[in-house]
GROMACS .gro file of C-alpha atoms in nm:
model
  439
    1MET     CA    1   3.784  -2.731  -1.672
    2GLN     CA    2   3.517  -2.484  -1.789
    3ARG     CA    3   3.585  -2.557  -2.153
    4LEU     CA    4   3.506  -2.927  -2.078
    5TRP     CA    5   3.192  -2.820  -1.901
    6PHE     CA    6   3.059  -2.641  -2.206
    7VAL     CA    7   3.160  -2.930  -2.430
    8ALA     CA    8   2.971  -3.168  -2.212
    9LEU     CA    9   2.676  -2.941  -2.205
   10GLY     CA   10   2.679  -2.906  -2.581
   11LEU     CA   11   2.688  -3.285  -2.635
   12LEU     CA   12   2.411  -3.344  -2.382
   13LEU     CA   13   2.181  -3.083  -2.547
   14LEU     CA   14   2.262  -3.183  -2.900
   15SER     CA   15   2.167  -3.539  -2.806
   16MET     CA   16   1.807  -3.424  -2.806
   17ALA     CA   17   1.611  -3.481  -3.124
   18ALA     CA   18   1.546  -3.151  -3.308
   19SER     CA   19   1.267  -3.062  -3.539
   20ALA     CA   20   1.338  -3.025  -3.915
   21GLN     CA   21   1.662  -2.823  -3.911
   22ASP     CA   22   1.670  -2.723  -4.275
   23GLY     CA   23   1.369  -2.496  -4.280
   24GLY     CA   24   1.465  -2.125  -4.291
   25PHE     CA   25   1.836  -2.171  -4.223
   26ARG     CA   26   2.132  -2.095  -4.456
   27ASN     CA   27   2.448  -2.291  -4.499
   28GLU     CA   28   2.701  -2.025  -4.597
   29GLU     CA   29   3.007  -1.851  -4.463
   30LEU     CA   30   2.968  -1.493  -4.352
   31LYS     CA   31   3.289  -1.348  -4.496
   32ILE     CA   32   3.443  -1.000  -4.435
   33ASP     CA   33   3.792  -0.858  -4.501
   34PRO     CA   34   4.014  -0.889  -4.186
   35PRO     CA   35   4.066  -0.561  -3.997
   36THR     CA   36   4.395  -0.380  -4.037
   37SER     CA   37   4.634  -0.356  -3.741
   38LYS     CA   38   4.529  -0.008  -3.687
   39GLU     CA   39   4.172  -0.091  -3.674
   40MET     CA   40   4.230  -0.375  -3.434
   41ARG     CA   41   4.446  -0.130  -3.211
   42ASP     CA   42   4.168   0.132  -3.217
   43PHE     CA   43   3.903  -0.137  -3.135
   44ASP     CA   44   4.103  -0.245  -2.832
   45LEU     CA   45   4.140   0.104  -2.715
   46MET     CA   46   3.772   0.164  -2.747
   47ARG     CA   47   3.685  -0.141  -2.547
   48THR     CA   48   3.923  -0.061  -2.271
   49GLY     CA   49   3.799   0.293  -2.242
   50MET     CA   50   4.117   0.451  -2.374
   51PHE     CA   51   4.041   0.556  -2.740
   52PRO     CA   52   4.209   0.730  -2.920
   53ASP     CA   53   4.503   0.700  -2.666
   54PRO     CA   54   4.541   0.653  -2.292
   55ALA     CA   55   4.686   0.990  -2.233
   56ALA     CA   56   4.406   1.178  -2.400
   57THR     CA   57   4.136   0.991  -2.213
   58GLU     CA   58   4.278   0.948  -1.862
   59THR     CA   59   4.016   1.185  -1.709
   60MET     CA   60   3.758   1.189  -1.986
   61ARG     CA   61   3.391   1.147  -1.872
   62ALA     CA   62   3.175   0.883  -2.007
   63ASP     CA   63   2.942   1.121  -2.185
   64GLU     CA   64   3.233   1.288  -2.390
   65TYR     CA   65   3.375   0.935  -2.453
   66LEU     CA   66   3.034   0.821  -2.591
   67LYS     CA   67   3.048   1.106  -2.840
   68ARG     CA   68   3.390   0.983  -2.970
   69LEU     CA   69   3.245   0.636  -3.018
   70GLU     CA   70   2.948   0.764  -3.208
   71THR     CA   71   3.153   0.935  -3.483
   72GLN     CA   72   3.132   0.781  -3.837
   73GLU     CA   73   3.491   0.669  -3.835
   74ALA     CA   74   3.458   0.498  -3.498
   75GLN     CA   75   3.129   0.319  -3.597
   76ALA     CA   76   3.288   0.189  -3.909
   77THR     CA   77   3.584   0.032  -3.714
   78LEU     CA   78   3.340  -0.115  -3.447
   79THR     CA   79   3.119  -0.265  -3.715
   80LYS     CA   80   3.396  -0.418  -3.915
   81VAL     CA   81   3.596  -0.565  -3.607
   82VAL     CA   82   3.276  -0.699  -3.445
   83GLN     CA   83   3.164  -0.864  -3.769
   84TRP     CA   84   3.497  -1.016  -3.824
   85LEU     CA   85   3.530  -1.151  -3.471
   86ILE     CA   86   3.173  -1.306  -3.481
   87TYR     CA   87   3.135  -1.410  -3.846
   88ARG     CA   88   3.438  -1.635  -3.801
   89LEU     CA   89   3.202  -1.877  -3.626
   90THR     CA   90   3.054  -1.966  -3.958
   91TRP     CA   91   3.376  -2.040  -4.142
   92VAL     CA   92   3.417  -2.398  -4.259
   93ASN     CA   93   3.784  -2.402  -4.159
   94VAL     CA   94   3.685  -2.314  -3.804
   95LEU     CA   95   3.380  -2.552  -3.788
   96GLU     CA   96   3.620  -2.826  -3.889
   97ALA     CA   97   3.887  -2.701  -3.655
   98ARG     CA   98   4.139  -2.671  -3.938
   99GLU     CA   99   4.188  -2.303  -3.865
  100SER     CA  100   4.140  -2.230  -3.501
  101SER     CA  101   3.812  -2.369  -3.352
  102SER     CA  102   3.474  -2.255  -3.243
  103SER     CA  103   3.570  -2.310  -2.875
  104GLU     CA  104   3.886  -2.113  -2.898
  105ILE     CA  105   3.710  -1.829  -3.078
  106MET     CA  106   3.429  -1.832  -2.808
  107GLU     CA  107   3.680  -1.811  -2.527
  108ASP     CA  108   3.837  -1.506  -2.694
  109LEU     CA  109   3.482  -1.351  -2.734
  110LEU     CA  110   3.337  -1.431  -2.390
  111GLY     CA  111   3.655  -1.419  -2.184
  112PRO     CA  112   3.774  -1.678  -1.913
  113ALA     CA  113   3.484  -1.856  -1.754
  114ARG     CA  114   3.429  -1.848  -1.386
  115ALA     CA  115   3.201  -2.095  -1.211
  116ALA     CA  116   2.918  -1.941  -0.994
  117GLY     CA  117   2.687  -2.220  -0.898
  118LEU     CA  118   2.454  -2.318  -1.194
  119GLN     CA  119   2.558  -2.004  -1.381
  120VAL     CA  120   2.901  -1.932  -1.541
  121THR     CA  121   3.028  -1.576  -1.545
  122HIS     CA  122   3.315  -1.443  -1.746
  123GLY     CA  123   3.611  -1.197  -1.716
  124PRO     CA  124   3.698  -0.940  -1.983
  125SER     CA  125   3.743  -1.055  -2.330
  126LYS     CA  126   3.848  -0.934  -2.676
  127LEU     CA  127   3.486  -0.813  -2.735
  128PHE     CA  128   3.361  -0.721  -2.382
  129PRO     CA  129   3.523  -0.528  -2.093
  130THR     CA  130   3.502  -0.628  -1.737
  131ARG     CA  131   3.174  -0.617  -1.538
  132ASP     CA  132   3.362  -0.574  -1.210
  133ARG     CA  133   3.307  -0.222  -1.070
  134PRO     CA  134   3.642  -0.091  -0.931
  135GLY     CA  135   3.652   0.096  -0.604
  136ASP     CA  136   3.918   0.370  -0.680
  137PRO     CA  137   3.797   0.697  -0.843
  138GLU     CA  138   4.034   0.677  -1.142
  139GLY     CA  139   3.939   0.311  -1.213
  140LEU     CA  140   3.568   0.404  -1.179
  141ILE     CA  141   3.597   0.677  -1.446
  142ARG     CA  142   3.751   0.426  -1.681
  143PHE     CA  143   3.486   0.172  -1.600
  144GLU     CA  144   3.219   0.415  -1.688
  145ARG     CA  145   3.390   0.483  -2.025
  146GLN     CA  146   3.387   0.109  -2.087
  147GLN     CA  147   3.016   0.106  -2.020
  148ALA     CA  148   2.976   0.375  -2.272
  149TYR     CA  149   3.164   0.139  -2.514
  150VAL     CA  150   2.909  -0.148  -2.437
  151GLN     CA  151   2.619   0.094  -2.501
  152VAL     CA  152   2.752   0.170  -2.849
  153VAL     CA  153   2.870  -0.181  -2.942
  154ALA     CA  154   2.563  -0.369  -2.819
  155PRO     CA  155   2.339  -0.310  -3.128
  156ILE     CA  156   2.629  -0.393  -3.356
  157VAL     CA  157   2.693  -0.721  -3.171
  158VAL     CA  158   2.314  -0.807  -3.170
  159GLN     CA  159   2.297  -0.762  -3.548
  160ALA     CA  160   2.609  -0.972  -3.613
  161CYS     CA  161   2.460  -1.246  -3.386
  162ARG     CA  162   2.136  -1.220  -3.578
  163ASP     CA  163   2.326  -1.285  -3.894
  164VAL     CA  164   2.497  -1.599  -3.753
  165LEU     CA  165   2.161  -1.715  -3.603
  166GLN     CA  166   2.058  -1.779  -3.966
  167HIS     CA  167   2.331  -2.043  -4.020
  168LYS     CA  168   2.225  -2.402  -4.062
  169GLU     CA  169   2.474  -2.554  -3.824
  170PRO     CA  170   2.324  -2.565  -3.469
  171ILE     CA  171   2.670  -2.498  -3.315
  172CYS     CA  172   2.687  -2.163  -3.493
  173ARG     CA  173   2.352  -2.060  -3.359
  174ILE     CA  174   2.445  -2.186  -3.002
  175ASN     CA  175   2.762  -1.973  -3.002
  176ALA     CA  176   2.554  -1.667  -3.132
  177ALA     CA  177   2.308  -1.700  -2.857
  178ARG     CA  178   2.586  -1.738  -2.594
  179ILE     CA  179   2.731  -1.411  -2.710
  180LEU     CA  180   2.385  -1.250  -2.668
  181VAL     CA  181   2.364  -1.396  -2.318
  182ARG     CA  182   2.691  -1.215  -2.234
  183LEU     CA  183   2.527  -0.892  -2.336
  184ALA     CA  184   2.209  -0.978  -2.136
  185GLU     CA  185   2.432  -1.026  -1.830
  186MET     CA  186   2.536  -0.657  -1.881
  187GLY     CA  187   2.165  -0.555  -1.872
  188ARG     CA  188   2.148  -0.484  -2.257
  189ALA     CA  189   1.776  -0.520  -2.327
  190GLU     CA  190   1.844  -0.507  -2.707
  191THR     CA  191   1.889  -0.889  -2.666
  192ALA     CA  192   1.526  -0.943  -2.561
  193GLU     CA  193   1.385  -0.954  -2.921
  194PRO     CA  194   1.647  -1.205  -3.058
  195PHE     CA  195   1.593  -1.422  -2.760
  196ILE     CA  196   1.220  -1.418  -2.819
  197GLU     CA  197   1.273  -1.492  -3.189
  198ILE     CA  198   1.501  -1.791  -3.103
  199ILE     CA  199   1.250  -1.953  -2.871
  200THR     CA  200   0.947  -1.902  -3.095
  201ARG     CA  201   1.120  -2.012  -3.423
  202ARG     CA  202   0.954  -2.323  -3.534
  203ASP     CA  203   1.256  -2.507  -3.662
  204GLU     CA  204   1.496  -2.390  -3.383
  205HIS     CA  205   1.698  -2.647  -3.182
  206ASN     CA  206   1.634  -2.675  -2.813
  207ALA     CA  207   2.015  -2.630  -2.747
  208VAL     CA  208   1.981  -2.286  -2.891
  209ARG     CA  209   1.661  -2.206  -2.717
  210HIS     CA  210   1.828  -2.300  -2.383
  211TRP     CA  211   2.079  -2.024  -2.414
  212ALA     CA  212   1.791  -1.784  -2.504
  213SER     CA  213   1.603  -1.879  -2.199
  214GLN     CA  214   1.915  -1.815  -1.993
  215GLY     CA  215   1.952  -1.473  -2.146
  216LEU     CA  216   1.585  -1.379  -2.063
  217GLY     CA  217   1.635  -1.495  -1.706
  218ASP     CA  218   1.945  -1.261  -1.691
  219LEU     CA  219   1.729  -0.965  -1.817
  220PHE     CA  220   1.439  -1.050  -1.583
  221GLU     CA  221   1.683  -1.057  -1.286
  222GLN     CA  222   1.782  -0.694  -1.357
  223TYR     CA  223   1.441  -0.546  -1.463
  224ALA     CA  224   1.195  -0.742  -1.251
  225ALA     CA  225   1.147  -0.444  -1.002
  226ALA     CA  226   1.060  -0.210  -1.284
  227GLY     CA  227   0.845  -0.472  -1.477
  228ALA     CA  228   0.976  -0.327  -1.803
  229PHE     CA  229   1.289  -0.316  -2.009
  230PRO     CA  230   1.451   0.030  -2.107
  231ASN     CA  231   1.226   0.205  -2.374
  232ASP     CA  232   0.958  -0.051  -2.306
  233GLN     CA  233   0.638   0.153  -2.258
  234GLY     CA  234   0.398  -0.015  -2.032
  235GLY     CA  235   0.620  -0.320  -1.996
  236GLU     CA  236   0.486  -0.470  -2.309
  237ARG     CA  237   0.811  -0.629  -2.417
  238PHE     CA  238   0.873  -0.756  -2.067
  239ARG     CA  239   0.536  -0.936  -2.060
  240ARG     CA  240   0.585  -1.071  -2.418
  241ALA     CA  241   0.932  -1.212  -2.324
  242LEU     CA  242   0.784  -1.370  -1.996
  243THR     CA  243   0.497  -1.510  -2.198
  244VAL     CA  244   0.741  -1.682  -2.435
  245LEU     CA  245   0.947  -1.824  -2.169
  246TYR     CA  246   0.641  -1.945  -1.981
  247ASP     CA  247   0.495  -2.115  -2.291
  248TRP     CA  248   0.827  -2.289  -2.369
  249THR     CA  249   0.873  -2.401  -2.016
  250GLU     CA  250   0.525  -2.541  -1.995
  251GLY     CA  251   0.592  -2.725  -2.336
  252LEU     CA  252   0.899  -2.887  -2.176
  253THR     CA  253   0.685  -3.038  -1.912
  254LYS     CA  254   0.475  -3.224  -2.181
  255VAL     CA  255   0.739  -3.399  -2.378
  256ASP     CA  256   0.539  -3.735  -2.400
  257GLN     CA  257   0.751  -3.947  -2.622
  258PRO     CA  258   1.006  -4.227  -2.575
  259MET     CA  259   1.338  -4.085  -2.452
  260ASP     CA  260   1.667  -4.248  -2.347
  261PRO     CA  261   1.827  -4.141  -2.017
  262ALA     CA  262   2.058  -3.875  -2.190
  263GLU     CA  263   1.764  -3.706  -2.348
  264GLN     CA  264   1.574  -3.697  -2.021
  265ARG     CA  265   1.864  -3.550  -1.843
  266ALA     CA  266   1.895  -3.287  -2.124
  267ILE     CA  267   1.530  -3.191  -2.089
  268GLY     CA  268   1.573  -3.168  -1.707
  269PHE     CA  269   1.880  -2.956  -1.742
  270ILE     CA  270   1.721  -2.695  -1.969
  271ARG     CA  271   1.397  -2.698  -1.768
  272ARG     CA  272   1.610  -2.596  -1.457
  273PHE     CA  273   1.740  -2.283  -1.633
  274ALA     CA  274   1.387  -2.200  -1.762
  275VAL     CA  275   1.242  -2.232  -1.418
  276ARG     CA  276   1.505  -2.007  -1.275
  277GLY     CA  277   1.431  -1.754  -1.545
  278LEU     CA  278   1.059  -1.766  -1.448
  279GLY     CA  279   1.151  -1.703  -1.085
  280SER     CA  280   1.373  -1.407  -1.173
  281ALA     CA  281   1.072  -1.225  -1.327
  282GLN     CA  282   0.896  -1.243  -0.992
  283ARG     CA  283   0.555  -1.251  -1.148
  284PRO     CA  284   0.302  -1.505  -1.005
  285VAL     CA  285   0.114  -1.454  -1.343
  286VAL     CA  286   0.214  -1.279  -1.659
  287ALA     CA  287  -0.106  -1.085  -1.671
  288GLU     CA  288  -0.425  -1.065  -1.460
  289ALA     CA  289  -0.741  -0.870  -1.519
  290GLN     CA  290  -1.097  -0.918  -1.405
  291GLY     CA  291  -1.027  -1.261  -1.265
  292ALA     CA  292  -0.874  -1.387  -1.579
  293ARG     CA  293  -0.508  -1.500  -1.557
  294THR     CA  294  -0.260  -1.527  -1.847
  295GLY     CA  295   0.052  -1.725  -1.799
  296PRO     CA  296   0.000  -1.863  -1.445
  297VAL     CA  297   0.375  -1.896  -1.357
  298ALA     CA  298   0.309  -1.988  -0.995
  299GLU     CA  299   0.084  -2.282  -1.089
  300LEU     CA  300   0.344  -2.422  -1.337
  301LEU     CA  301   0.626  -2.391  -1.076
  302LEU     CA  302   0.411  -2.563  -0.820
  303ASP     CA  303   0.329  -2.840  -1.061
  304ILE     CA  304   0.708  -2.898  -1.127
  305MET     CA  305   0.780  -2.884  -0.745
  306ASN     CA  306   0.527  -3.136  -0.667
  307ASN     CA  307   0.616  -3.346  -0.978
  308GLU     CA  308   0.260  -3.403  -1.071
  309GLY     CA  309   0.293  -3.726  -1.265
  310SER     CA  310   0.019  -3.679  -1.504
  311ARG     CA  311   0.137  -3.322  -1.585
  312ILE     CA  312   0.515  -3.336  -1.585
  313LYS     CA  313   0.672  -3.545  -1.859
  314PRO     CA  314   0.939  -3.649  -1.828
  315PRO     CA  315   0.919  -3.645  -1.451
  316ALA     CA  316   1.117  -3.371  -1.279
  317THR     CA  317   1.434  -3.473  -1.084
  318TRP     CA  318   1.486  -3.370  -0.726
  319MET     CA  319   1.725  -3.099  -0.840
  320GLU     CA  320   1.450  -2.954  -1.069
  321ARG     CA  321   1.190  -2.966  -0.804
  322VAL     CA  322   1.422  -2.780  -0.559
  323ASP     CA  323   1.484  -2.521  -0.818
  324ALA     CA  324   1.108  -2.483  -0.874
  325ALA     CA  325   1.057  -2.442  -0.489
  326ALA     CA  326   1.325  -2.163  -0.490
  327ALA     CA  327   1.169  -1.997  -0.792
  328LEU     CA  328   0.821  -2.002  -0.609
  329CYS     CA  329   0.967  -1.829  -0.321
  330ARG     CA  330   1.097  -1.549  -0.545
  331LEU     CA  331   0.751  -1.463  -0.681
  332ASN     CA  332   0.627  -1.123  -0.550
  333PRO     CA  333   0.270  -1.150  -0.398
  334ARG     CA  334   0.221  -0.773  -0.433
  335LEU     CA  335   0.214  -0.823  -0.819
  336SER     CA  336  -0.102  -1.031  -0.806
  337THR     CA  337  -0.415  -0.941  -0.611
  338ASN     CA  338  -0.542  -1.291  -0.601
  339TYR     CA  339  -0.218  -1.471  -0.518
  340GLN     CA  340  -0.211  -1.657  -0.179
  341PRO     CA  341   0.152  -1.676  -0.053
  342ASP     CA  342   0.054  -1.852   0.266
  343PHE     CA  343  -0.069  -2.142   0.056
  344VAL     CA  344   0.258  -2.137  -0.131
  345ALA     CA  345   0.455  -2.141   0.206
  346ALA     CA  346   0.252  -2.448   0.321
  347GLN     CA  347   0.319  -2.625  -0.013
  348VAL     CA  348   0.687  -2.544  -0.012
  349GLY     CA  349   0.697  -2.663   0.364
  350ARG     CA  350   0.550  -2.998   0.273
  351PHE     CA  351   0.807  -3.035  -0.006
  352ILE     CA  352   1.095  -2.957   0.225
  353ALA     CA  353   0.943  -3.231   0.451
  354SER     CA  354   0.943  -3.470   0.155
  355VAL     CA  355   1.306  -3.402   0.075
  356GLY     CA  356   1.402  -3.447   0.433
  357ASN     CA  357   1.235  -3.779   0.448
  358GLU     CA  358   1.416  -3.884   0.124
  359SER     CA  359   1.748  -3.786   0.284
  360VAL     CA  360   1.684  -4.011   0.572
  361ASN     CA  361   1.656  -4.308   0.340
  362ASP     CA  362   1.987  -4.218   0.180
  363ARG     CA  363   2.222  -4.375   0.444
  364GLU     CA  364   2.535  -4.310   0.240
  365ARG     CA  365   2.416  -3.941   0.183
  366ASN     CA  366   2.538  -3.944  -0.176
  367ARG     CA  367   2.226  -3.981  -0.397
  368GLU     CA  368   2.158  -3.608  -0.396
  369ARG     CA  369   2.310  -3.283  -0.302
  370TRP     CA  370   2.130  -3.268   0.036
  371GLY     CA  371   2.345  -2.991   0.176
  372PHE     CA  372   2.287  -2.779  -0.142
  373PHE     CA  373   1.915  -2.833  -0.114
  374ALA     CA  374   1.926  -2.703   0.245
  375LEU     CA  375   2.087  -2.379   0.136
  376GLN     CA  376   1.828  -2.336  -0.145
  377PHE     CA  377   1.544  -2.387   0.099
  378LYS     CA  378   1.678  -2.144   0.357
  379ALA     CA  379   1.748  -1.879   0.100
  380GLY     CA  380   1.401  -1.938  -0.054
  381MET     CA  381   1.209  -1.911   0.266
  382ASP     CA  382   1.403  -1.601   0.366
  383ARG     CA  383   1.301  -1.439   0.037
  384LEU     CA  384   0.945  -1.534   0.090
  385ILE     CA  385   0.949  -1.391   0.444
  386ALA     CA  386   1.083  -1.062   0.306
  387ALA     CA  387   0.822  -1.062   0.025
  388THR     CA  388   0.534  -1.109   0.269
  389ASP     CA  389   0.655  -0.867   0.543
  390ASN     CA  390   0.376  -0.655   0.670
  391THR     CA  391   0.108  -0.852   0.484
  392PRO     CA  392  -0.168  -1.078   0.616
  393ALA     CA  393   0.029  -1.379   0.518
  394GLY     CA  394   0.355  -1.272   0.681
  395ALA     CA  395   0.306  -1.427   1.024
  396TYR     CA  396   0.206  -1.765   0.878
  397VAL     CA  397   0.511  -1.772   0.648
  398ARG     CA  398   0.750  -1.684   0.929
  399GLN     CA  399   0.598  -1.978   1.129
  400VAL     CA  400   0.649  -2.221   0.855
  401ALA     CA  401   1.004  -2.106   0.799
  402ALA     CA  402   1.078  -2.162   1.173
  403GLN     CA  403   0.931  -2.504   1.163
  404ALA     CA  404   1.139  -2.596   0.852
  405ALA     CA  405   1.456  -2.485   1.002
  406PRO     CA  406   1.552  -2.812   1.179
  407VAL     CA  407   1.511  -2.990   0.838
  408TYR     CA  408   1.790  -2.787   0.701
  409GLU     CA  409   2.024  -2.937   0.962
  410LEU     CA  410   1.889  -3.288   0.875
  411LEU     CA  411   1.973  -3.221   0.497
  412ASP     CA  412   2.305  -3.060   0.574
  413ALA     CA  413   2.452  -3.289   0.842
  414GLY     CA  414   2.202  -3.572   0.909
  415LYS     CA  415   2.088  -3.418   1.242
  416ASN     CA  416   1.722  -3.417   1.378
  417PRO     CA  417   1.616  -3.730   1.195
  418THR     CA  418   1.251  -3.681   1.291
  419SER     CA  419   1.236  -3.313   1.198
  420ALA     CA  420   1.075  -3.387   0.851
  421LEU     CA  421   0.791  -3.583   1.012
  422SER     CA  422   0.753  -3.305   1.276
  423LEU     CA  423   0.728  -3.038   1.001
  424ARG     CA  424   0.457  -3.237   0.820
  425ALA     CA  425   0.257  -3.287   1.130
  426TRP     CA  426   0.282  -2.925   1.222
  427LEU     CA  427   0.145  -2.829   0.874
  428ASP     CA  428  -0.139  -3.081   0.915
  429ARG     CA  429  -0.237  -2.910   1.242
  430ASN     CA  430  -0.186  -2.560   1.107
  431PRO     CA  431  -0.328  -2.513   0.749
  432PRO     CA  432  -0.294  -2.183   0.589
  433THR     CA  433  -0.591  -1.941   0.555
  434GLY     CA  434  -0.554  -1.969   0.173
  435GLN     CA  435  -0.657  -2.318   0.045
  436THR     CA  436  -0.567  -2.258  -0.320
  437LEU     CA  437  -0.300  -2.086  -0.503
  438PHE     CA  438  -0.530  -1.804  -0.621
  439LYS     CA  439  -0.839  -1.684  -0.463
   0.00000   0.00000   0.00000
């Protein structure tokens, strides 16, 4: 089922017109001699935290294990096997499915897929260990050794993926980006630069950029509190990555050209992931100094949520707009001195009322995922309450959330049919102190 999901996604995204695809790309196989049986065995032991043999590593600490993986011999094995595993994605026999296939290789590299809402997570694979932290002491020691392996193998994987990202075939570059996303899920910030390069490359296909935006969102999720990636002095790379994602997302709201329904759905789909990534960074703006704002994330999310007709092309779907509302609620008001979260709470409240009214008109309750929308709204308002706790806007945000609660039942079960109108009337009588998004 998950493989079919990826195939459908690939067909949908590849239906979008790409800019000139020949510029700067190469059409050549990346060849390397296959690893020996000993090299494959050693690699599997390294990945599972048991190199050079299970008995010798049973109680070994991660720092000692790391030293073993950093030896010249171990590095040579890691590099050869990683390149062989990933370079196969460029082989003609694989692309033409005459010798295995890209989808089979990717399942080996990423591991079995597991649905998790809009995201898809993976179990252990031939390239990556599990991300699931065990509870028993012995299992935990082994898990930490596996994380040492990830630390050592990450730059090797990044370089191999960068090599594949030069291939002319979009499916090769899509798969390389997906491998990098798997690393980003593990918090490996070495992936930030290739993601930035993918999104900003002039001739890149939006299907490849989509995976890069997802990867940046995964990194932001893990490093938002710090506002910087590891070894990122002053957070410069974090801000640059956020600027790139903001610029690309904004560009996706200005696609003013004839499109068929499949192309519009594709744009909407990739905008959803980009919006979620912006929310994960938690910054109302990318940078702010002396009243000048660079990358007004909150303003872009607000426009998408409200589906401003003159600004959002193609128009945002209800699902996109709900995602934008949820992302708005994730922004941290403490990270912008001029940001007014009470204004945001009122705007989100009005949008919740609009969605509630729309659901009333859907007597069969099958046009949209109303129950899912209710969950998103409640989770978003709970986050906004937490973010504004002990701030001047906190009391008003809590009031808006309380007034919105009956609409969740309307969306989820069709109860309280007048609750959306009541919420809008309350907001009319109780405007926020802040009348604009920023002071």
